[in-house]
Short mmCIF file of C-alpha atoms in Angstrom, two decimals:
data_model
loop_
_atom_site.label_atom_id
_atom_site.label_comp_id
_atom_site.label_asym_id
_atom_site.label_seq_id
_atom_site.Cartn_x
_atom_site.Cartn_y
_atom_site.Cartn_z
CA ARG I 1 1.44 -3.32 78.29
CA THR I 2 4.24 -3.04 79.77
CA LEU I 3 5.98 -3.70 76.49
CA TRP I 4 3.22 -0.53 75.50
CA GLU I 5 4.23 1.69 78.34
CA GLN I 6 7.74 1.81 77.68
CA ALA I 7 7.22 2.13 73.52
CA VAL I 8 4.99 5.29 74.27
CA GLY I 9 7.44 6.72 77.20
CA ILE I 10 10.44 6.64 74.14
CA TRP I 11 8.65 7.62 72.00
CA LEU I 12 7.50 10.62 74.02
CA SER I 13 11.03 11.64 75.29
CA GLY I 14 12.00 11.79 71.65
CA GLY I 15 10.12 15.26 71.48
CA TRP I 16 8.36 16.80 68.49
CA ALA I 17 10.53 15.42 65.77
CA MET I 18 8.88 11.86 66.71
CA VAL I 19 6.03 13.55 64.59
CA ALA I 20 7.43 14.27 61.64
CA LEU I 21 9.33 11.21 61.61
CA ALA I 22 5.84 8.71 62.15
CA ILE I 23 4.77 10.84 59.36
CA ASN I 24 7.62 9.92 56.96
CA ALA I 25 7.46 6.38 57.95
CA LEU I 26 3.81 6.06 57.30
CA VAL I 27 4.07 7.87 53.55
CA LEU I 28 7.23 5.57 53.08
CA PHE I 29 5.72 2.22 53.99
CA ALA I 30 2.14 3.21 52.72
CA LEU I 31 3.62 4.01 49.18
CA GLY I 32 5.70 0.93 49.40
CA MET I 33 2.70 -1.47 49.80
CA HIS I 34 1.12 0.29 47.55
CA VAL I 35 3.85 -0.44 44.76
CA LEU I 36 3.66 -4.08 45.64
CA VAL I 37 0.45 -4.92 45.95
CA LYS I 38 -0.15 -3.13 41.89
CA LEU I 39 3.14 -4.82 40.78
CA ALA I 40 1.71 -8.37 42.30
CA ALA I 41 -1.49 -7.68 40.26
CA LYS I 42 -0.05 -6.93 36.67
CA GLY I 43 0.28 -10.37 36.29
CA HIS I 44 3.91 -11.09 34.27
CA ARG I 45 5.62 -13.42 36.63
CA SER I 46 2.61 -15.32 37.45
CA VAL I 47 1.33 -15.67 33.10
CA PRO I 48 3.76 -18.09 31.05
CA GLU I 49 5.26 -17.11 28.19
CA LYS I 50 4.02 -19.95 26.19
CA THR I 51 0.53 -19.19 27.20
CA TRP I 52 0.51 -14.98 26.38
CA ARG I 53 1.89 -16.34 23.42
CA HIS I 54 -0.82 -18.30 22.70
CA TRP I 55 -2.80 -15.51 22.84
CA ILE I 56 -1.66 -13.49 20.74
CA ASP I 57 -3.06 -15.08 17.91
CA HIS I 58 -6.37 -16.08 19.95
CA ARG I 59 -8.65 -13.20 20.94
CA ASP I 60 -10.85 -15.34 22.68
CA GLN I 61 -8.66 -16.97 24.73
CA ARG I 62 -7.29 -14.02 26.97
CA ARG I 63 -7.79 -13.73 30.80
CA GLY I 64 -6.36 -10.99 32.97
CA PRO I 65 -4.12 -8.49 33.04
CA ILE I 66 -2.31 -9.45 30.15
CA GLY I 67 -4.75 -10.18 28.17
CA ARG I 68 -6.30 -6.92 28.58
CA LEU I 69 -2.68 -5.57 27.67
CA LEU I 70 -2.83 -7.60 24.82
CA ASP I 71 -6.30 -6.38 23.63
CA PHE I 72 -5.09 -2.87 24.19
CA VAL I 73 -1.84 -3.10 21.63
CA GLY I 74 -3.58 -5.79 19.61
CA GLY I 75 -5.65 -3.14 17.27
CA ALA I 76 -2.47 -1.73 15.42
CA ARG I 77 -1.92 -1.84 12.03
CA SER I 78 1.33 -1.07 11.15
CA ILE I 79 4.28 -1.48 13.25
CA GLU I 80 4.89 1.79 13.90
CA GLN I 81 1.38 1.85 15.29
CA THR I 82 2.34 -0.66 17.11
CA GLY I 83 5.24 1.35 18.93
CA VAL I 84 3.18 3.86 19.54
CA PHE I 85 0.97 1.82 21.68
CA PHE I 86 3.38 0.51 23.86
CA GLU I 87 4.87 3.94 24.06
CA GLU I 88 1.09 4.94 25.59
CA LEU I 89 1.23 1.70 27.59
CA ARG I 90 4.86 2.92 29.05
CA GLY I 91 3.31 6.36 29.94
CA THR I 92 0.47 4.73 32.00
CA GLU I 93 1.93 1.73 33.27
CA ILE I 94 5.28 2.39 34.23
CA VAL I 95 5.11 6.43 34.96
CA PRO I 96 3.23 6.22 38.19
CA PHE I 97 5.38 3.42 39.87
CA GLU I 98 8.35 5.21 39.18
CA ARG I 99 6.79 8.50 40.93
CA ASP I 100 5.74 6.35 43.60
CA LEU I 101 9.49 5.00 43.89
CA GLN I 102 10.70 8.62 44.06
CA VAL I 103 8.77 10.03 46.91
CA MET I 104 9.71 6.80 48.57
CA LYS I 105 13.41 7.45 47.96
CA VAL I 106 12.78 11.32 49.23
CA CYS I 107 10.94 9.66 52.74
CA VAL I 108 14.29 7.07 53.16
CA SER I 109 16.61 10.20 52.75
CA ALA I 110 14.51 12.29 54.59
CA ALA I 111 14.22 9.84 57.44
CA PRO I 112 17.96 10.18 59.18
CA LEU I 113 18.23 14.03 58.48
CA LEU I 114 14.76 14.09 60.29
CA GLY I 115 16.32 11.98 63.35
CA LEU I 116 19.79 14.89 63.04
CA LEU I 117 16.90 17.58 63.71
CA GLY I 118 15.32 15.88 67.01
CA THR I 119 19.16 15.79 67.90
CA VAL I 120 20.27 19.32 67.29
CA THR I 121 17.28 20.02 68.87
CA GLY I 122 17.85 17.90 71.97
CA MET I 123 21.54 19.21 72.32
CA LEU I 124 20.36 22.18 72.62
CA ALA I 125 17.92 21.43 75.37
CA THR I 126 20.61 19.89 77.17
CA PHE I 127 22.56 22.87 76.77
CA GLY I 128 20.08 25.24 77.89
CA ALA I 129 19.78 23.26 80.74
CA LEU I 130 23.35 22.92 81.88
CA ALA I 131 23.58 27.46 81.42
CA THR I 132 20.18 27.66 83.53
CA GLY I 133 20.08 25.04 86.11
CA SER I 134 22.16 25.65 89.20
CA GLY I 135 23.18 22.10 89.63
CA GLY I 136 21.18 19.24 91.52
CA GLU I 137 18.41 16.79 90.58
CA LYS I 138 16.02 19.01 88.37
CA THR I 139 19.28 20.67 86.18
CA MET I 140 20.68 16.47 86.12
CA GLY I 141 16.76 15.55 84.85
CA LEU I 142 16.39 18.42 82.18
CA VAL I 143 20.14 17.61 80.44
CA ALA I 144 19.18 13.52 80.90
CA GLU I 145 16.08 14.65 79.33
CA GLY I 146 17.59 16.71 76.04
CA ILE I 147 20.47 13.25 75.58
CA SER I 148 17.43 11.10 75.68
CA GLU I 149 15.80 13.23 72.85
CA ALA I 150 19.09 13.63 70.97
CA LEU I 151 19.26 9.84 70.99
CA VAL I 152 15.75 8.55 70.46
CA THR I 153 15.45 10.55 67.10
CA THR I 154 18.84 9.43 66.14
CA GLU I 155 17.71 5.61 66.37
CA THR I 156 14.20 6.13 65.26
CA GLY I 157 15.38 8.00 61.92
CA LEU I 158 18.21 5.41 61.26
CA ILE I 159 15.44 2.74 62.32
CA ILE I 160 12.97 4.25 59.35
CA ALA I 161 15.66 4.74 56.62
CA LEU I 162 17.32 0.78 56.82
CA PRO I 163 14.28 -0.72 56.08
CA GLY I 164 12.86 1.56 53.81
CA LEU I 165 16.27 1.52 51.73
CA PHE I 166 15.99 -2.17 51.55
CA PHE I 167 12.01 -1.93 50.50
CA GLN I 168 12.41 0.51 47.83
CA TYR I 169 15.37 -1.35 46.35
CA HIS I 170 13.48 -4.38 46.26
CA LEU I 171 10.25 -2.16 44.35
CA SER I 172 12.74 -0.96 41.97
CA ARG I 173 13.74 -4.65 41.18
CA GLN I 174 10.56 -5.49 40.59
CA LEU I 175 10.00 -2.60 38.50
CA GLU I 176 12.94 -2.96 36.31
CA ARG I 177 11.64 -6.88 35.89
CA TYR I 178 8.00 -5.80 35.12
CA LYS I 179 10.35 -3.05 32.59
CA ALA I 180 11.52 -5.42 30.87
CA PHE I 181 8.18 -7.96 30.44
CA LEU I 182 7.31 -4.81 28.42
CA ALA I 183 9.92 -5.00 26.16
CA HIS I 184 9.76 -8.45 24.96
CA LEU I 185 6.26 -8.34 24.86
CA GLU I 186 6.86 -5.36 22.44
CA ALA I 187 9.25 -7.30 20.51
CA VAL I 188 7.15 -10.29 19.97
CA CYS I 189 4.39 -8.52 19.21
CA THR I 190 6.48 -6.66 16.55
CA GLN I 191 7.21 -9.77 14.79
CA LYS I 192 3.97 -10.93 14.71
CA GLN I 193 2.91 -7.62 12.99
CA HIS I 194 6.16 -7.89 10.72
CA LYS I 195 5.41 -11.53 9.88
CA THR I 196 1.74 -10.68 9.25
CA LEU I 197 2.00 -7.49 7.16
CA SER I 198 5.12 -9.79 5.22
CA ARG I 199 2.39 -12.52 4.39
CA ALA I 200 -0.57 -10.14 3.53
CA GLY I 201 1.79 -8.71 1.04
CA GLN I 202 2.37 -11.49 -0.79
CA GLU I 203 -1.18 -12.30 -1.32
CA ALA I 204 -2.10 -9.09 -2.88
CA VAL I 205 0.94 -9.28 -5.32
CA LYS I 206 -0.16 -12.60 -7.12
CA PRO I 207 2.49 -13.20 -10.49
CA VAL I 208 1.06 -12.38 -13.88
CA PRO I 209 1.26 -15.31 -15.83
CA VAL I 210 3.82 -14.69 -19.16
CA VAL I 211 2.04 -15.00 -22.34
CA ARG I 212 5.06 -15.56 -24.95
CA PRO I 213 4.51 -14.07 -28.79
CA GLN I 214 4.10 -17.07 -31.23
CA ARG I 215 6.79 -17.37 -33.58
CA ARG I 216 6.27 -16.80 -37.22
CA VAL I 217 7.67 -19.83 -39.29
CA ALA I 218 9.49 -17.85 -42.05
CA MET I 219 8.30 -19.78 -45.46
CA PRO I 220 11.14 -21.08 -47.81
CA GLN I 221 11.35 -18.67 -50.86
CA ARG I 222 11.71 -19.91 -54.00
CA SER I 223 14.44 -18.32 -56.59
CA GLU I 224 13.32 -17.59 -60.04
CA LYS I 225 14.84 -20.40 -61.37
CA VAL I 226 13.11 -22.51 -59.68
CA PHE I 227 9.88 -21.32 -61.63
CA ARG I 228 11.79 -20.12 -64.80
CA GLU I 229 12.92 -24.39 -65.69
CA PRO I 230 9.62 -25.52 -66.53
CA VAL I 231 8.52 -22.80 -68.86
CA ARG I 232 12.24 -23.44 -70.33
CA ILE I 233 11.43 -26.82 -70.81
CA LEU I 234 7.61 -26.09 -72.66
CA GLN I 235 9.00 -23.23 -74.65
CA LYS I 236 11.35 -26.45 -76.11
CA HIS I 237 8.76 -29.13 -77.25
CA GLY I 238 6.58 -26.14 -78.52
CA LYS I 239 4.02 -26.08 -76.15
CA VAL I 240 4.14 -22.43 -74.68
CA ALA I 241 4.78 -19.45 -77.00
#
């Protein structure tokens, strides 16, 4: 209870800038947890490559998010259509993560700026107390409140920004791994599609057997001398007129 009371007292001493810092921190870490859970649910790190390679050729054995991805891109009839399907897949899978990470990046950058704004307002309150006060305990109390507001907001902004920066970097690395997985999956599916189309083309175009024409055997022509020799012999003996 004492720790909670001290935390509430420090929070209230930061002034109105602490409300903006609280909203900024809530948006930052809520988006970060959302991206982390969604990336973990994709299953690209839990399914071995050997398994999803086997699922490409066996539709009935596909399971989970990777199986649904293969069902989406598995209906392609050409290599160009496979590329179109994967481009659409990136638009639906990657773009929401990139949008959330961009918002997180803005929140990380805004946290120290909000703290700096609280610092400026705290210093203004301090100088205002010095200008209007007549000295004494009341003036010193106002000065202390202004300095406390300036320091607390600056510290809170840095406390939000530093973990948020590392968190955003970690999620960016996880998203890059998912992008690499999709690129590898596209390459494997394209190779499978190319092999399937090549095999189908070879089966469709069968070689036509070549029918060679039969060669005609030229009959030897007898010369006129061969036919005239028997006639001459017969005429000599008077057998032929």
